[in-house]
Short mmCIF file of C-alpha atoms and ligand atoms in Angstrom, two decimals:
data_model
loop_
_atom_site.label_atom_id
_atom_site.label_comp_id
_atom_site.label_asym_id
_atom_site.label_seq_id
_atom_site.Cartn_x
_atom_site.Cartn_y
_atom_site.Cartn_z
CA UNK E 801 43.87 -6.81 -24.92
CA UNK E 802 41.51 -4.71 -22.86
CA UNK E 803 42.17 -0.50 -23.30
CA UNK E 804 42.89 1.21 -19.85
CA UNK E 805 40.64 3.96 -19.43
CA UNK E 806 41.64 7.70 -20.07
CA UNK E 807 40.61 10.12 -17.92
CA UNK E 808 41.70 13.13 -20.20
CA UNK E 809 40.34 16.39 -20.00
CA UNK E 810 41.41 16.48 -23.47
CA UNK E 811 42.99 15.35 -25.97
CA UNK E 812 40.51 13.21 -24.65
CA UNK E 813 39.84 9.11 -25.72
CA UNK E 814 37.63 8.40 -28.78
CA UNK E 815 35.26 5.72 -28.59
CA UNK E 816 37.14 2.27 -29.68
CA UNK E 817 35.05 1.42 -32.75
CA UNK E 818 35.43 4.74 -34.31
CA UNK E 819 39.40 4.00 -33.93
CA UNK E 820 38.92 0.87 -34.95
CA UNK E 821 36.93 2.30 -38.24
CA UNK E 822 39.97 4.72 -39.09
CA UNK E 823 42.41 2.16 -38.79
CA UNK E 824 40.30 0.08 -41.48
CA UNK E 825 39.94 2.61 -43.57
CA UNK E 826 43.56 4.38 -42.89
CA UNK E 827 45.08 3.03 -46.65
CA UNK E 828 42.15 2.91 -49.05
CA UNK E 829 39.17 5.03 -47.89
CA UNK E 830 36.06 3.13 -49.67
CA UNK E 831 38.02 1.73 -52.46
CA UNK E 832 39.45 4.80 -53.29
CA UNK E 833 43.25 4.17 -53.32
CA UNK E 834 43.26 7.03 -50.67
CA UNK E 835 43.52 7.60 -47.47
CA UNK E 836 41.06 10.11 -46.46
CA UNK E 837 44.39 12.71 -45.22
CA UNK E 838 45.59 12.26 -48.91
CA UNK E 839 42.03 13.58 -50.14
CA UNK E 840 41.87 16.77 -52.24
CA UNK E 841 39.29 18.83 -50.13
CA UNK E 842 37.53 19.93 -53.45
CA UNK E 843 37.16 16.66 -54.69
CA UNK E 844 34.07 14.30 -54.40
CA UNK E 845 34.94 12.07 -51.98
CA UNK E 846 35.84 14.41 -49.30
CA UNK E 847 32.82 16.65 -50.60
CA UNK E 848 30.78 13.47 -49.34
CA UNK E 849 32.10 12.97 -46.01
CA UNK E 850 31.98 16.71 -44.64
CA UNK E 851 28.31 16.77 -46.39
CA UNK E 852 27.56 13.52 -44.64
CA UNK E 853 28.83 14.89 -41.50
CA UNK E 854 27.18 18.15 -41.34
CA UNK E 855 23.89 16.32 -42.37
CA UNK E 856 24.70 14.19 -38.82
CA UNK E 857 25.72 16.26 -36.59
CA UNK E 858 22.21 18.51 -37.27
CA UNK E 859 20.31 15.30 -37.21
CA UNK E 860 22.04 14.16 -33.56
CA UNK E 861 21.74 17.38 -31.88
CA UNK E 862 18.56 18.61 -33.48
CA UNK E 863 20.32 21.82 -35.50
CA UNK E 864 17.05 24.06 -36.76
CA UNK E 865 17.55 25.00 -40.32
CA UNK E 866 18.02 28.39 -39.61
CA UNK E 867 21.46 27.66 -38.03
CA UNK E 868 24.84 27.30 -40.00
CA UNK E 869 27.03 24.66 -39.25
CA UNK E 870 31.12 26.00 -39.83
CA UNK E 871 33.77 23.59 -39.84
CA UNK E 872 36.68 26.10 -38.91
CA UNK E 873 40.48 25.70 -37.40
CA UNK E 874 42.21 27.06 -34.41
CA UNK E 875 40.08 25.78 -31.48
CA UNK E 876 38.07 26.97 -28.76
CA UNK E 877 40.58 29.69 -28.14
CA UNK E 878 40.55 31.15 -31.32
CA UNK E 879 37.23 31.40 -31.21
CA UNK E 880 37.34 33.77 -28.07
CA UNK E 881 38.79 36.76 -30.70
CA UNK E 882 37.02 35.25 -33.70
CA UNK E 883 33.52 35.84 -32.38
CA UNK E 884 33.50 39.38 -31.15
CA UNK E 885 34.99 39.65 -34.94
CA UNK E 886 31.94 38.92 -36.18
CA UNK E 887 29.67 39.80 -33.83
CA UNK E 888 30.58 42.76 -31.54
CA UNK E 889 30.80 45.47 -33.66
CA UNK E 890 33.17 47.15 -31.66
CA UNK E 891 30.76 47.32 -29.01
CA UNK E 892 29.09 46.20 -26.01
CA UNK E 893 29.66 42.58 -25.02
CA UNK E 894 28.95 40.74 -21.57
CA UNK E 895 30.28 38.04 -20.22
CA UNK E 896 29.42 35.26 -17.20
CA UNK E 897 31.93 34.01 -15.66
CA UNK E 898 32.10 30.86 -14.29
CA UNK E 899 35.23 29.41 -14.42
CA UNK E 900 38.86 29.42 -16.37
CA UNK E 901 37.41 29.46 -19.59
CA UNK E 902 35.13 32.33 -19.75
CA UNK E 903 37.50 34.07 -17.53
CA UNK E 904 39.69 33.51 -21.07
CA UNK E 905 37.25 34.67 -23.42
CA UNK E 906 36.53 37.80 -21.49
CA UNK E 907 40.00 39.22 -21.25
CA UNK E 908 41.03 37.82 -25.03
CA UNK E 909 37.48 39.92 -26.42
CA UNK E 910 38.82 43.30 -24.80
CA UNK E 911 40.87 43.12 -27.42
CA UNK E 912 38.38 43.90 -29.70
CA UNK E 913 35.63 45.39 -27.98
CA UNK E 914 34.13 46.92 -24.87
CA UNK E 915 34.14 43.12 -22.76
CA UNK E 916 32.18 43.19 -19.51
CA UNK E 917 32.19 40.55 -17.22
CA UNK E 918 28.27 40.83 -15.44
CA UNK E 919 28.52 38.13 -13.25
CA UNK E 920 31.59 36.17 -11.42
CA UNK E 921 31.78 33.55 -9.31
CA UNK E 922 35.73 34.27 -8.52
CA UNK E 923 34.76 35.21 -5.13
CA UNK E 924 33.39 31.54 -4.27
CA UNK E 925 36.59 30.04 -6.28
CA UNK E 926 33.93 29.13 -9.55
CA UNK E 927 32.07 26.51 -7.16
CA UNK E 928 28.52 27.96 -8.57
CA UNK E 929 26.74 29.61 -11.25
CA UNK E 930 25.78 33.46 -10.29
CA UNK E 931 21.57 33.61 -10.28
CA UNK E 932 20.70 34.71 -13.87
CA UNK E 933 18.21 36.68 -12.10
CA UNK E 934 21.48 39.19 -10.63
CA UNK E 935 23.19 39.43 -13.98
CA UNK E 936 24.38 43.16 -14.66
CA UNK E 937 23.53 42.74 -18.49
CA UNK E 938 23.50 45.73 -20.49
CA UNK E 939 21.11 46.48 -23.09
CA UNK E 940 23.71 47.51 -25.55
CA UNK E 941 25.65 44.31 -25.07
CA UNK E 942 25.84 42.68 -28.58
CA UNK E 943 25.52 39.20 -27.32
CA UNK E 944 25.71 37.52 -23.82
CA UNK E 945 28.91 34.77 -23.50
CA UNK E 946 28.96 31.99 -21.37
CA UNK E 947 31.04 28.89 -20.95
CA UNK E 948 28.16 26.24 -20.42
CA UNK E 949 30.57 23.78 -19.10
CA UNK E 950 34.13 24.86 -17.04
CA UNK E 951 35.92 22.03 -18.14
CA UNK E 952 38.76 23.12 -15.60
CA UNK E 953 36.58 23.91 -12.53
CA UNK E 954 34.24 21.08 -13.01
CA UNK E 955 30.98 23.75 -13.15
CA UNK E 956 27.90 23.28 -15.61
CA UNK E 957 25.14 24.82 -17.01
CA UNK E 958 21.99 22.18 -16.33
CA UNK E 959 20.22 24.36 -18.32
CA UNK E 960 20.80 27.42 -20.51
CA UNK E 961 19.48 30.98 -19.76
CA UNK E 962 16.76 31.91 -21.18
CA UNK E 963 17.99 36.16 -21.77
CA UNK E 964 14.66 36.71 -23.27
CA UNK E 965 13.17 36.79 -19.98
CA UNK E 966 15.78 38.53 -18.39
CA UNK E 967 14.52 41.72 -20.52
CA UNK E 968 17.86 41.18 -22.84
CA UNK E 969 17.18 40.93 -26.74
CA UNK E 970 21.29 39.79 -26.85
CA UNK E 971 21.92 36.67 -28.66
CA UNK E 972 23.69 33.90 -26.38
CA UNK E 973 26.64 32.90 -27.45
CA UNK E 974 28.14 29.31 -25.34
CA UNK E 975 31.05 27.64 -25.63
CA UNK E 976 30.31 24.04 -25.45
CA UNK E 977 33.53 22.84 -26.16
CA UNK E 978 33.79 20.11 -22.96
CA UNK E 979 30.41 18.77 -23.42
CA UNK E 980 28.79 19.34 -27.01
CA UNK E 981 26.53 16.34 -27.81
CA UNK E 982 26.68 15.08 -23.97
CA UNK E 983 23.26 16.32 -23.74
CA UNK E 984 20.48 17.83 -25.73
CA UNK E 985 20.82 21.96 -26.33
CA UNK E 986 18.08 24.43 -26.68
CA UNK E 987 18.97 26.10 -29.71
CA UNK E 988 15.81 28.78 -29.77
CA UNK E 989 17.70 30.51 -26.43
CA UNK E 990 21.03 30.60 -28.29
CA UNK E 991 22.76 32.33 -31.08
CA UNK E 992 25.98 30.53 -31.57
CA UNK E 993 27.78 27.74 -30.15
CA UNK E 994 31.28 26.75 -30.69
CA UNK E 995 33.58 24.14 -29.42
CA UNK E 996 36.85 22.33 -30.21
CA UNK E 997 36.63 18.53 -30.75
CA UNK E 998 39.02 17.36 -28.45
CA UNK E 999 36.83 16.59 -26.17
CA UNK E 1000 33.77 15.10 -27.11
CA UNK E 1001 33.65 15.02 -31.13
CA UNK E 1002 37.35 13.38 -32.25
CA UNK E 1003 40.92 14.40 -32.80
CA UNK E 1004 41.96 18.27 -32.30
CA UNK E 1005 42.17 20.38 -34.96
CA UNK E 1006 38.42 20.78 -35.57
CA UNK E 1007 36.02 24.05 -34.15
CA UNK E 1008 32.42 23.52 -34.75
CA UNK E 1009 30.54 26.84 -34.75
CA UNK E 1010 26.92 26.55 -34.81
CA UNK E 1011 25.85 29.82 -36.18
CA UNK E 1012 21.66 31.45 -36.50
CA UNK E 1013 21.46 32.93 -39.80
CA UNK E 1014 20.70 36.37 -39.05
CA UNK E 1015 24.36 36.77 -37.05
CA UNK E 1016 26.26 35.77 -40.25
CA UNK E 1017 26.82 39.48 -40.95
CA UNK E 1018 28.22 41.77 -38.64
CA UNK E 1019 31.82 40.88 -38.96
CA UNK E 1020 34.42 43.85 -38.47
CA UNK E 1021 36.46 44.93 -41.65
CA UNK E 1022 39.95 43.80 -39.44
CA UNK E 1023 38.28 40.24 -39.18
CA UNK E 1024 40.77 37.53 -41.15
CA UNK E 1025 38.78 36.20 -44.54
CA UNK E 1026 39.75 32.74 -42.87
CA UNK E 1027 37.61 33.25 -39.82
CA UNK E 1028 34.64 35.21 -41.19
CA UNK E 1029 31.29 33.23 -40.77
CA UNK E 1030 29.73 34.26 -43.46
CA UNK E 1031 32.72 33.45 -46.17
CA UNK E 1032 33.37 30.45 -44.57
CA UNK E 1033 29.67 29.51 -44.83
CA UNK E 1034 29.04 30.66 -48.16
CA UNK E 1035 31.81 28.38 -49.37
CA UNK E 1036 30.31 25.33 -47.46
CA UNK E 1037 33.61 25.55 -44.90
CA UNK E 1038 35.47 25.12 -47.23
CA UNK E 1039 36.99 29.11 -48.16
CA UNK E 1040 40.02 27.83 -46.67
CA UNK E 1041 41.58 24.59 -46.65
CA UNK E 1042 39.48 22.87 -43.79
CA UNK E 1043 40.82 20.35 -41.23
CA UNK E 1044 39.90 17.61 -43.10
CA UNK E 1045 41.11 14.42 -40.92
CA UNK E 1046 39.14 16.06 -38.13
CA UNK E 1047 36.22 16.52 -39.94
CA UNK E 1048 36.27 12.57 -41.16
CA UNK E 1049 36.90 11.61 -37.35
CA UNK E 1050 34.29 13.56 -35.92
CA UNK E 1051 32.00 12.22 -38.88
CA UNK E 1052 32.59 8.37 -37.61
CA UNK E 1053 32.10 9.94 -33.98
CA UNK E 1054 28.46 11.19 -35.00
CA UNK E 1055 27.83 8.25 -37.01
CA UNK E 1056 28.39 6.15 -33.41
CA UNK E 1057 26.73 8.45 -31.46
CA UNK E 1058 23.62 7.73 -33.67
CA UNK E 1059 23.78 3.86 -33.04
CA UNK E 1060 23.99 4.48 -29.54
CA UNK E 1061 21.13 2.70 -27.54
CA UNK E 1062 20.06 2.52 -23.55
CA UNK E 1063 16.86 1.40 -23.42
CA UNK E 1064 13.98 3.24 -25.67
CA UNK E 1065 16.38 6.17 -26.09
CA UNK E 1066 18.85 6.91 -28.91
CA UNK E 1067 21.46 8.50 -29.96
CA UNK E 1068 22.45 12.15 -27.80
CA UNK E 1069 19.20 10.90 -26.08
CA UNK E 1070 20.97 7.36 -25.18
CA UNK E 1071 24.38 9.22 -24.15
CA UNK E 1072 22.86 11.98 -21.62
CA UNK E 1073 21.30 9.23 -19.53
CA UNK E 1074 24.43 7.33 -19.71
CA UNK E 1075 26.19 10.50 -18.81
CA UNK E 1076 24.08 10.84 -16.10
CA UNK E 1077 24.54 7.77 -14.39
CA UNK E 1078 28.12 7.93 -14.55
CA UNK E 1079 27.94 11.44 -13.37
CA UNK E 1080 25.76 10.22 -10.34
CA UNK E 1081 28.16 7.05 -9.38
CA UNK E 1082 31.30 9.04 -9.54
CA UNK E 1083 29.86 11.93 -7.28
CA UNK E 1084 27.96 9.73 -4.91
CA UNK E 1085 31.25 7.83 -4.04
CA UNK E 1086 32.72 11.08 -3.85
CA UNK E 1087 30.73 12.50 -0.97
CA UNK E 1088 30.35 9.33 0.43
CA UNK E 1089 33.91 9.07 1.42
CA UNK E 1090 35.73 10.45 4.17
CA UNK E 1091 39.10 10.94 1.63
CA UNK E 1092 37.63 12.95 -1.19
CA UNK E 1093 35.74 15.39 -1.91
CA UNK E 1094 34.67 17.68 -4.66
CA UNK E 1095 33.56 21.39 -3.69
CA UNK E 1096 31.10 22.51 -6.90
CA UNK E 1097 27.23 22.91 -5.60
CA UNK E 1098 25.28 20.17 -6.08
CA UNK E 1099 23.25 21.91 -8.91
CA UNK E 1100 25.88 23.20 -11.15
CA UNK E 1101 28.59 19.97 -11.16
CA UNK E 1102 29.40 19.03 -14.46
CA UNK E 1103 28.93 15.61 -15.48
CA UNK E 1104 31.59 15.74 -17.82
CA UNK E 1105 34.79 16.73 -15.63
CA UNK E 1106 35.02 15.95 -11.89
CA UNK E 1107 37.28 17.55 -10.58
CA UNK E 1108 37.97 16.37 -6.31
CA UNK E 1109 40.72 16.55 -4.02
CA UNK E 1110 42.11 13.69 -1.66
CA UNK E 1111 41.63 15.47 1.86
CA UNK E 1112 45.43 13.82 2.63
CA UNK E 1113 47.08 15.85 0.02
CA UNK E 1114 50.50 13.47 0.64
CA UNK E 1115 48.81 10.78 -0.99
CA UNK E 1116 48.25 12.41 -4.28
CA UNK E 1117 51.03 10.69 -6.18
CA UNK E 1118 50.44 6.93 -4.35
CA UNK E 1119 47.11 7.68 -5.86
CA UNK E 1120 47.78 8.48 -9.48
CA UNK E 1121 50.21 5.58 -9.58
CA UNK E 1122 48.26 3.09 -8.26
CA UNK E 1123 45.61 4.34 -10.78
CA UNK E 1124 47.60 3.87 -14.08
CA UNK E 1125 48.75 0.64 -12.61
CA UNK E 1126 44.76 -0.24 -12.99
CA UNK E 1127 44.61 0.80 -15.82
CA UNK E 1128 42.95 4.29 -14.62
CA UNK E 1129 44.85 7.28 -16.72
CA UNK E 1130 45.61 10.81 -16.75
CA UNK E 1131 43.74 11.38 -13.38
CA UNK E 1132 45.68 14.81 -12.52
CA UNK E 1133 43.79 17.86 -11.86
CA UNK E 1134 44.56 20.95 -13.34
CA UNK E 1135 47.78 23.04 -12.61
CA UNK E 1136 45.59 25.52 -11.56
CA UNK E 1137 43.36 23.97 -9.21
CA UNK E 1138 44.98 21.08 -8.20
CA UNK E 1139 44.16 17.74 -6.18
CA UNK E 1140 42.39 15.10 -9.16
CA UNK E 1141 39.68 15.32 -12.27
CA UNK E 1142 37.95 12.29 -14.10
CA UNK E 1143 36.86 13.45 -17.28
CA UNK E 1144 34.05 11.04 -18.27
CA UNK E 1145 33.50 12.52 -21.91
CA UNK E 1146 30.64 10.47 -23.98
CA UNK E 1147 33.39 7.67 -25.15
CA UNK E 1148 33.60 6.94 -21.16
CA UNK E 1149 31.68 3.34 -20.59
CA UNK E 1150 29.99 2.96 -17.67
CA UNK E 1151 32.12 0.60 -16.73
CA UNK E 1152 35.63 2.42 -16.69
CA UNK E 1153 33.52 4.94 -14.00
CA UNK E 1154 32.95 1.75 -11.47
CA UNK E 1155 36.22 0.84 -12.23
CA UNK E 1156 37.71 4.43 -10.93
CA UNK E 1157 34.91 4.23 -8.27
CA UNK E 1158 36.09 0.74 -7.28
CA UNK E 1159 39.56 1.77 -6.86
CA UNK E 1160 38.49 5.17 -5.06
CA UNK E 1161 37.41 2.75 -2.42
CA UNK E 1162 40.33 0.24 -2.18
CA UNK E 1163 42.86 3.13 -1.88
CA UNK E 1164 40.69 4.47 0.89
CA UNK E 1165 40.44 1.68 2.79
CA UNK E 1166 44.38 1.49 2.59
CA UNK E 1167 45.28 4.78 4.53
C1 PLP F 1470 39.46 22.89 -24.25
C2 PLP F 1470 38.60 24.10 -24.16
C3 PLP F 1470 38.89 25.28 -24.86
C4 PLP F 1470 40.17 25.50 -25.64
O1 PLP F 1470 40.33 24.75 -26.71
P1 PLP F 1470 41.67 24.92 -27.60
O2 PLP F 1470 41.41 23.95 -28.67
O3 PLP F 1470 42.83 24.57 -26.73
O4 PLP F 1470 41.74 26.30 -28.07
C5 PLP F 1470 38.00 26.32 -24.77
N1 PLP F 1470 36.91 26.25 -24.02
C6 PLP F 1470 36.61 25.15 -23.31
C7 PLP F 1470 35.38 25.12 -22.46
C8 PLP F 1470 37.45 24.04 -23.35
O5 PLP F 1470 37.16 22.93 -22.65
#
């Protein structure tokens, strides 16, 4: 039996193999009489699958060794009060936004410090990404916070600023959440990355932070034990009881995204030209039609989450039904923008894309 394809934003589908790897493994991890959700956190089994997973993930997205990798709970949004806890100081902090998540993080940090948004692309209904160049940043700001891919408004960073030579000496702080390990990053222009895993790592449940030494630090006296970096790194992630099935998910995920192959390339390598070229077929059939359309500039569309609109709004349902009768699933946009979005995380083949692109065109040609 062939798998439809899911379209999730997230909760988002898991590549088949790695499934198929938990469900071999679900009774009796490895001969241990366990199964890996049973697993004292402490003890040396689990000890070797969070090492072994650490060990990947820095190996697959090229981690320097000055970085900490946290394995911490309560998602991306959690995150948007946990790191001006650690790294605000109470002060200065700007934000970029470009979309419904840093729009988030913005108002949940003013809880906690002085939040300034520096740049906005409200105006334009978060359809591009302000020119660094115009940023209002502040040279008290304690670190610079963008989202470097709206999963919502379908907007993405091609490449991350470089605040250096935009006369700030701010660390960057991204949230990669939507599309960590979709593409390569350039960790000597940022300070800390986080994400959730629902989207491109495993099961939720699981926030990576990627953290550079030298911020481990700062964290406010209020800041919960649970959710300071630097006990949570000093006690290898484990200071509190970590999410352990997530961690052993995303581990098989990075283990699969390091036997991924297209041609001479490997690994994140392999995946961002596949992402590419799924990217490119689902937009190029997009505005090649005379029913949809998608309304992010060319140069900031994310090729993770397409969001488009069927110019006959009426036909919005006959579409999504005829979709999951193919096979095609969760194809609904956003409550809060509307109209359609294909998610096309890393565990999206190539071939579920034509399949949505192929169907795109049938239903057109029905009107
Ligand atoms: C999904 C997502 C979040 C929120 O994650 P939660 O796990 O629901 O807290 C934050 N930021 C981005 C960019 C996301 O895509």
């Amino acid at each position: 039996m062939q798998r439809p394809y899911n379209f999730s934003a997230g909760p988002a589908a898991i590549p088949e193999e790695v499934l198929q790897m938990a469900a071999a493994e679900m009774l009796n991890w490895h001969g241990s009489g366990m199964s890996v959700m049973e697993m004292s956190h402490r003890g040396k089994e689990f000890i070797s699958i969070a090492e072994k997973a650490e060990a990947d993930f820095r190996k697959l997205l090229a981690v320097p060794d000055h970085f900490h990798i946290l394995f911490m709970q309560g998602g991306g949004l959690a995150e948007n009060a946990i790191v001006p806890l650690n790294l605000s100081r109470g002060g200065a902090v700007d934000f970029v936004v470009t979309g419904s998540w840093s729009q988030k993080s913005v108002k949940e940090a003013g809880k906690f410090c002085d939040a300034q948004t520096v740049a906005s692309d409200e105006a334009q209904g978060f359809t591009h990404i302000p020119a660094a160049a115009g940023w209002k940043l502040r040279d008290s700001a304690q670190y610079v916070h963008i989202c470097s891919n709206e999963t919502i408004n379908g907007v993405e960073f091609q490449e991350l600023p470089d605040l250096a030579t935009l006369g700030s000496k701010a660390p960057l702080v991204i949230d990669f959440s939507s599309h960590v390990a979709s593409r390569p990053v350039e960790w000597s222009r940022v300070g800390l990355a986080f994400g959730g895993a629902q989207k491109n790592l495993g099961p939720a449940g699981l926030t990576l932070v990627v953290v550079r030494d030298d911020l481990l630090d700062h964290a406010m006296a209020a800041c919960p034990s649970a959710f300071n970096y630097r006990l949570v790194a000093d006690n290898q992630s484990m200071y509190n009881t970590p999410p352990t099935w997530g961690i052993y998910m995303a581990g098989l995920t990075f283990d699969w995204i390091l036997r991924q192959r297209e041609g001479a390339l490997t690994g994140v390598a392999a995946l961002e030209a596949r992402n590419q070229a799924k990217a490119e077929l689902l937009y190029r059939a997009i505005d090649g039609s005379q029913l949809y359309e998608n309304r992010v500039a060319h140069d900031c569309r994310s090729r993770m989450n397409v969001p488009f609109f069927l110019k006959d709004e009426s036909r919005n349902q006959a579409f999504l039904d005829g979709a999951k009768e193919r096979g095609l699933l969760q194809l609904k946009g956003h409550k809060s923008v509307g109209g359609m979005r294909a998610s096309i995380y890393n565990a999206m083949p190539l071939a579920g894309v034509q399949t949505l692109v192929d169907y795109m065109q049938t239903f057109e040609k029905q009107a």
